[in-house]
Amino acid sequence: MDKFDDFLKQVKTGAVDLAMKLFKEYQDTAIKESETFIATTTADLERWAKLLITGDLTREEFEWLVKGKKNLLDLHALKQAGLARVRIDRFRNGVLKLIVDKAFAVFI
Amino acid sequence: MKIRTLNVLVPLMLYVFQQGCGPSISLFNERAYNLATSLKVETVTLMDKATEPFDKYAEQVEMLTVNLKKAYEYAAGRADNELSAEQWRILIDPEKNLAGGFFKRWQEQQTLNKIFIDEARRGLIAPAFDLIIGLEAGKIKPEQAKIVGE
């Protein structure tokens, strides 16, 4: 088989494997972290509602805390967006290394 | 090496090198990480004082506020770091309801309810810092960013 065809086949296979591994890892992590964030937020809101009912929090304090949760959600979204970019960079770096490694292995 | 190989391999390598040279997000920065972790401790510690009159701690709050702003400026000054910078901006914004808003509230009301302080710390401020720290910790370490022969 032509060396170049062999090189392309190895790079393609390696790139697909890398993509599946990295993006599945990201997907699993993102889902898990978001589920945790939702669970924690729900628990906090329930606790604050109870504190409001008992008078340990005023209505205005309760509303302040709830609005703070919206700000926290923004930070969570920024973190997830950042980690997605990290995955892209890891994939890009991985493919580059793959091309160089395979080129040396096949042609040299 | 055959001409066909060179005609395809060279442009492919050039394309990938060009794509691979520019990161989409900054690398992990140890100073940024340490800033975030230490400022988290300083902030939640000072929050606990909010049951006392603000004026007693005004100077400490001012110093902490300056240090939080420095952390934001440091984040904003790094290339490809706009997401982390935005996190810091939201955290320190006195018009929002995280660290900046908390200290503004303390100043306006002079003392705050202990239960409110505990819930703000536990449910908002500490997790906010954790999200900033978590993003920084998740970035590629500089030594891992090296490809080949670097």
Short mmCIF file of C-alpha atoms in Angstrom, two decimals:
data_model
loop_
_atom_site.label_atom_id
_atom_site.label_comp_id
_atom_site.label_asym_id
_atom_site.label_seq_id
_atom_site.Cartn_x
_atom_site.Cartn_y
_atom_site.Cartn_z
CA MET A 1 0.00 0.00 0.00
CA ASP A 2 1.22 3.46 -0.79
CA LYS A 3 2.92 4.94 2.28
CA PHE A 4 0.83 8.08 2.10
CA ASP A 5 -2.43 6.12 2.10
CA ASP A 6 -1.19 4.23 5.13
CA PHE A 7 -0.29 7.49 6.85
CA LEU A 8 -3.72 9.02 6.14
CA LYS A 9 -5.51 5.91 7.37
CA GLN A 10 -3.57 5.86 10.63
CA VAL A 11 -4.12 9.58 11.22
CA LYS A 12 -7.83 9.33 10.47
CA THR A 13 -8.33 6.37 12.79
CA GLY A 14 -6.31 8.00 15.54
CA ALA A 15 -8.16 11.31 15.21
CA VAL A 16 -11.57 9.65 15.40
CA ASP A 17 -10.54 7.67 18.48
CA LEU A 18 -9.16 10.81 20.10
CA ALA A 19 -12.31 12.79 19.34
CA MET A 20 -14.58 10.12 20.74
CA LYS A 21 -12.52 9.81 23.91
CA LEU A 22 -12.13 13.53 24.60
CA PHE A 23 -15.64 14.61 23.79
CA LYS A 24 -17.27 11.74 25.63
CA GLU A 25 -15.19 12.64 28.68
CA TYR A 26 -16.31 16.27 28.35
CA GLN A 27 -19.95 15.30 27.86
CA ASP A 28 -19.94 13.01 30.90
CA THR A 29 -18.24 15.65 33.05
CA ALA A 30 -20.49 18.48 31.87
CA ILE A 31 -23.65 16.47 32.52
CA LYS A 32 -22.49 15.36 35.95
CA GLU A 33 -21.42 18.88 37.01
CA SER A 34 -24.65 20.41 35.78
CA GLU A 35 -26.73 17.80 37.58
CA THR A 36 -24.80 18.52 40.76
CA PHE A 37 -25.30 22.27 40.30
CA ILE A 38 -29.05 21.80 39.83
CA ALA A 39 -29.32 19.52 42.87
CA THR A 40 -27.36 21.91 45.07
CA THR A 41 -29.36 24.92 43.86
CA THR A 42 -32.64 23.11 44.51
CA ALA A 43 -31.55 22.16 48.02
CA ASP A 44 -30.45 25.72 48.76
CA LEU A 45 -33.71 27.21 47.49
CA GLU A 46 -35.75 24.76 49.59
CA ARG A 47 -33.74 25.58 52.68
CA TRP A 48 -34.07 29.33 52.08
CA ALA A 49 -37.82 28.98 51.61
CA LYS A 50 -38.07 27.21 54.95
CA LEU A 51 -35.97 29.93 56.59
CA LEU A 52 -38.29 32.51 55.07
CA ILE A 53 -41.31 30.73 56.50
CA THR A 54 -39.75 30.51 59.97
CA GLY A 55 -38.80 34.18 59.85
CA ASP A 56 -35.07 33.51 59.98
CA LEU A 57 -34.78 35.29 56.63
CA THR A 58 -36.72 38.35 55.61
CA ARG A 59 -38.42 38.39 52.23
CA GLU A 60 -35.86 40.86 50.99
CA GLU A 61 -32.96 38.65 52.15
CA PHE A 62 -34.59 35.64 50.49
CA GLU A 63 -34.96 37.51 47.22
CA TRP A 64 -31.34 38.70 47.41
CA LEU A 65 -30.11 35.15 47.82
CA VAL A 66 -32.28 33.87 44.97
CA LYS A 67 -30.97 36.58 42.64
CA GLY A 68 -27.47 35.55 43.70
CA LYS A 69 -28.22 32.08 42.39
CA LYS A 70 -28.79 33.57 38.93
CA ASN A 71 -25.34 35.16 39.12
CA LEU A 72 -23.89 31.82 40.22
CA LEU A 73 -25.53 30.12 37.25
CA ASP A 74 -23.70 32.55 34.98
CA LEU A 75 -20.39 31.53 36.55
CA HIS A 76 -21.29 27.87 36.09
CA ALA A 77 -22.08 28.46 32.41
CA LEU A 78 -18.78 30.28 31.95
CA LYS A 79 -16.91 27.40 33.54
CA GLN A 80 -18.58 24.87 31.24
CA ALA A 81 -17.88 27.02 28.20
CA GLY A 82 -14.25 27.26 29.25
CA LEU A 83 -13.89 23.53 29.77
CA ALA A 84 -15.38 22.95 26.32
CA ARG A 85 -12.66 25.15 24.86
CA VAL A 86 -10.06 23.18 26.80
CA ARG A 87 -11.37 19.98 25.17
CA ILE A 88 -11.10 21.55 21.73
CA ASP A 89 -7.53 22.58 22.42
CA ARG A 90 -6.68 19.12 23.75
CA PHE A 91 -8.13 17.57 20.58
CA ARG A 92 -6.27 19.97 18.32
CA ASN A 93 -2.99 19.37 20.12
CA GLY A 94 -3.62 15.63 20.05
CA VAL A 95 -4.25 15.58 16.31
CA LEU A 96 -1.14 17.63 15.65
CA LYS A 97 0.98 15.25 17.69
CA LEU A 98 -0.68 12.32 15.95
CA ILE A 99 0.19 13.68 12.50
CA VAL A 100 3.81 14.29 13.45
CA ASP A 101 4.21 10.92 15.16
CA LYS A 102 2.61 8.98 12.30
CA ALA A 103 4.58 10.89 9.69
CA PHE A 104 7.82 9.93 11.41
CA ALA A 105 6.67 6.33 11.83
CA VAL A 106 5.52 5.85 8.24
CA PHE A 107 7.90 7.96 6.17
CA ILE A 108 11.15 7.98 8.11
CA MET B 1 9.34 11.18 -1.16
CA LYS B 2 6.80 11.22 -3.99
CA ILE B 3 5.54 14.56 -5.34
CA ARG B 4 1.93 13.56 -4.52
CA THR B 5 2.92 12.96 -0.94
CA LEU B 6 4.58 16.36 -0.66
CA ASN B 7 1.72 18.16 -2.44
CA VAL B 8 -0.75 16.91 0.15
CA LEU B 9 1.36 16.44 3.23
CA VAL B 10 2.94 19.90 3.28
CA PRO B 11 -0.34 21.89 3.04
CA LEU B 12 -1.94 19.53 5.56
CA MET B 13 0.90 20.05 8.01
CA LEU B 14 0.82 23.80 7.46
CA TYR B 15 -2.96 23.90 8.03
CA VAL B 16 -2.78 21.87 11.21
CA PHE B 17 0.19 23.85 12.51
CA GLN B 18 -1.69 27.08 11.82
CA GLN B 19 -4.81 25.77 13.55
CA GLY B 20 -2.78 24.31 16.38
CA CYS B 21 -0.72 27.40 17.13
CA GLY B 22 -3.55 29.49 18.60
CA PRO B 23 -5.24 28.21 21.76
CA SER B 24 -8.95 28.89 22.25
CA ILE B 25 -8.41 29.37 25.98
CA SER B 26 -5.45 30.34 28.12
CA LEU B 27 -3.25 27.72 29.74
CA PHE B 28 -3.34 27.01 33.47
CA ASN B 29 -1.75 29.79 35.45
CA GLU B 30 -0.48 28.97 38.93
CA ARG B 31 -0.59 32.57 40.13
CA ALA B 32 -4.22 32.88 39.05
CA TYR B 33 -5.07 29.64 40.83
CA ASN B 34 -3.31 30.72 44.04
CA LEU B 35 -4.98 34.15 43.88
CA ALA B 36 -8.41 32.57 43.64
CA THR B 37 -7.87 30.11 46.46
CA SER B 38 -6.38 32.66 48.85
CA LEU B 39 -9.01 35.30 48.06
CA LYS B 40 -11.73 32.72 48.70
CA VAL B 41 -10.42 32.19 52.23
CA GLU B 42 -10.02 35.94 52.86
CA THR B 43 -13.50 36.71 51.55
CA VAL B 44 -15.45 34.07 53.47
CA THR B 45 -13.49 34.89 56.63
CA LEU B 46 -14.33 38.59 56.39
CA MET B 47 -17.97 37.79 55.58
CA ASP B 48 -18.29 36.24 59.03
CA LYS B 49 -17.57 39.67 60.56
CA ALA B 50 -20.70 41.15 58.99
CA THR B 51 -22.70 40.66 62.18
CA GLU B 52 -20.62 43.54 63.51
CA PRO B 53 -20.78 47.19 62.39
CA PHE B 54 -19.31 47.69 58.93
CA ASP B 55 -17.34 50.75 59.99
CA LYS B 56 -15.22 48.56 62.26
CA TYR B 57 -14.06 46.56 59.24
CA ALA B 58 -14.30 49.18 56.51
CA GLU B 59 -10.55 49.27 55.98
CA GLN B 60 -10.29 45.48 55.71
CA VAL B 61 -13.19 45.41 53.28
CA GLU B 62 -11.52 48.12 51.21
CA MET B 63 -8.25 46.16 51.09
CA LEU B 64 -10.03 42.95 50.13
CA THR B 65 -12.03 44.78 47.47
CA VAL B 66 -8.82 46.15 45.98
CA ASN B 67 -7.28 42.67 45.93
CA LEU B 68 -10.38 41.22 44.29
CA LYS B 69 -10.18 43.92 41.63
CA LYS B 70 -6.51 43.11 41.11
CA ALA B 71 -7.43 39.47 40.55
CA TYR B 72 -9.99 40.55 37.94
CA GLU B 73 -7.47 42.80 36.19
CA TYR B 74 -4.91 39.99 36.19
CA ALA B 75 -7.45 37.66 34.58
CA ALA B 76 -8.53 40.30 32.07
CA GLY B 77 -4.94 40.99 31.10
CA ARG B 78 -4.16 37.43 30.08
CA ALA B 79 -4.66 36.45 26.44
CA ASP B 80 -7.57 34.10 25.61
CA ASN B 81 -8.83 34.38 29.19
CA GLU B 82 -12.08 36.28 28.73
CA LEU B 83 -14.23 33.57 30.30
CA SER B 84 -12.28 33.59 33.56
CA ALA B 85 -12.21 37.39 33.50
CA GLU B 86 -15.98 37.50 33.14
CA GLN B 87 -16.32 35.16 36.11
CA TRP B 88 -14.27 37.56 38.24
CA ARG B 89 -16.22 40.56 36.94
CA ILE B 90 -19.52 39.04 38.00
CA LEU B 91 -18.10 38.00 41.37
CA ILE B 92 -16.85 41.49 42.31
CA ASP B 93 -19.68 43.53 40.76
CA PRO B 94 -21.34 45.46 43.62
CA GLU B 95 -24.59 45.56 41.62
CA LYS B 96 -24.83 41.79 41.56
CA ASN B 97 -25.41 39.44 44.47
CA LEU B 98 -22.09 37.75 45.00
CA ALA B 99 -18.99 39.05 46.80
CA GLY B 100 -19.18 42.65 45.58
CA GLY B 101 -22.87 42.87 46.30
CA PHE B 102 -22.45 41.31 49.74
CA PHE B 103 -19.94 43.87 50.93
CA LYS B 104 -22.03 46.69 49.48
CA ARG B 105 -25.04 45.34 51.38
CA TRP B 106 -23.04 45.16 54.60
CA GLN B 107 -21.94 48.79 54.17
CA GLU B 108 -25.50 49.94 53.47
CA GLN B 109 -27.07 48.04 56.37
CA GLN B 110 -24.11 48.28 58.78
CA THR B 111 -24.81 44.82 60.22
CA LEU B 112 -26.25 41.69 58.64
CA ASN B 113 -28.28 38.77 59.93
CA LYS B 114 -26.05 35.80 60.81
CA ILE B 115 -28.28 33.29 59.06
CA PHE B 116 -28.22 35.45 55.93
CA ILE B 117 -24.43 35.63 56.14
CA ASP B 118 -24.11 31.86 56.53
CA GLU B 119 -26.41 31.19 53.59
CA ALA B 120 -24.73 33.76 51.38
CA ARG B 121 -21.34 32.24 52.16
CA ARG B 122 -22.41 28.64 51.78
CA GLY B 123 -24.82 28.97 48.89
CA LEU B 124 -23.30 31.76 46.84
CA ILE B 125 -19.86 33.15 47.60
CA ALA B 126 -17.91 29.97 48.34
CA PRO B 127 -19.40 28.14 45.33
CA ALA B 128 -18.66 31.19 43.16
CA PHE B 129 -14.99 30.99 44.04
CA ASP B 130 -15.07 27.23 43.48
CA LEU B 131 -16.34 27.79 39.94
CA ILE B 132 -13.52 30.23 39.21
CA ILE B 133 -10.97 27.88 40.75
CA GLY B 134 -12.50 24.92 38.92
CA LEU B 135 -12.17 26.55 35.51
CA GLU B 136 -8.57 27.53 36.14
CA ALA B 137 -7.70 24.06 37.44
CA GLY B 138 -9.29 22.49 34.35
CA LYS B 139 -7.09 24.34 31.89
CA ILE B 140 -4.20 22.65 30.10
CA LYS B 141 -0.97 22.81 32.11
CA PRO B 142 1.90 24.52 30.23
CA GLU B 143 3.99 21.35 30.23
CA GLN B 144 1.09 19.43 28.67
CA ALA B 145 0.74 21.98 25.89
CA LYS B 146 4.09 21.07 24.37
CA ILE B 147 3.60 19.03 21.19
CA VAL B 148 6.84 17.62 19.86
CA GLY B 149 10.44 18.62 20.24
CA GLU B 150 9.67 21.63 22.47
#
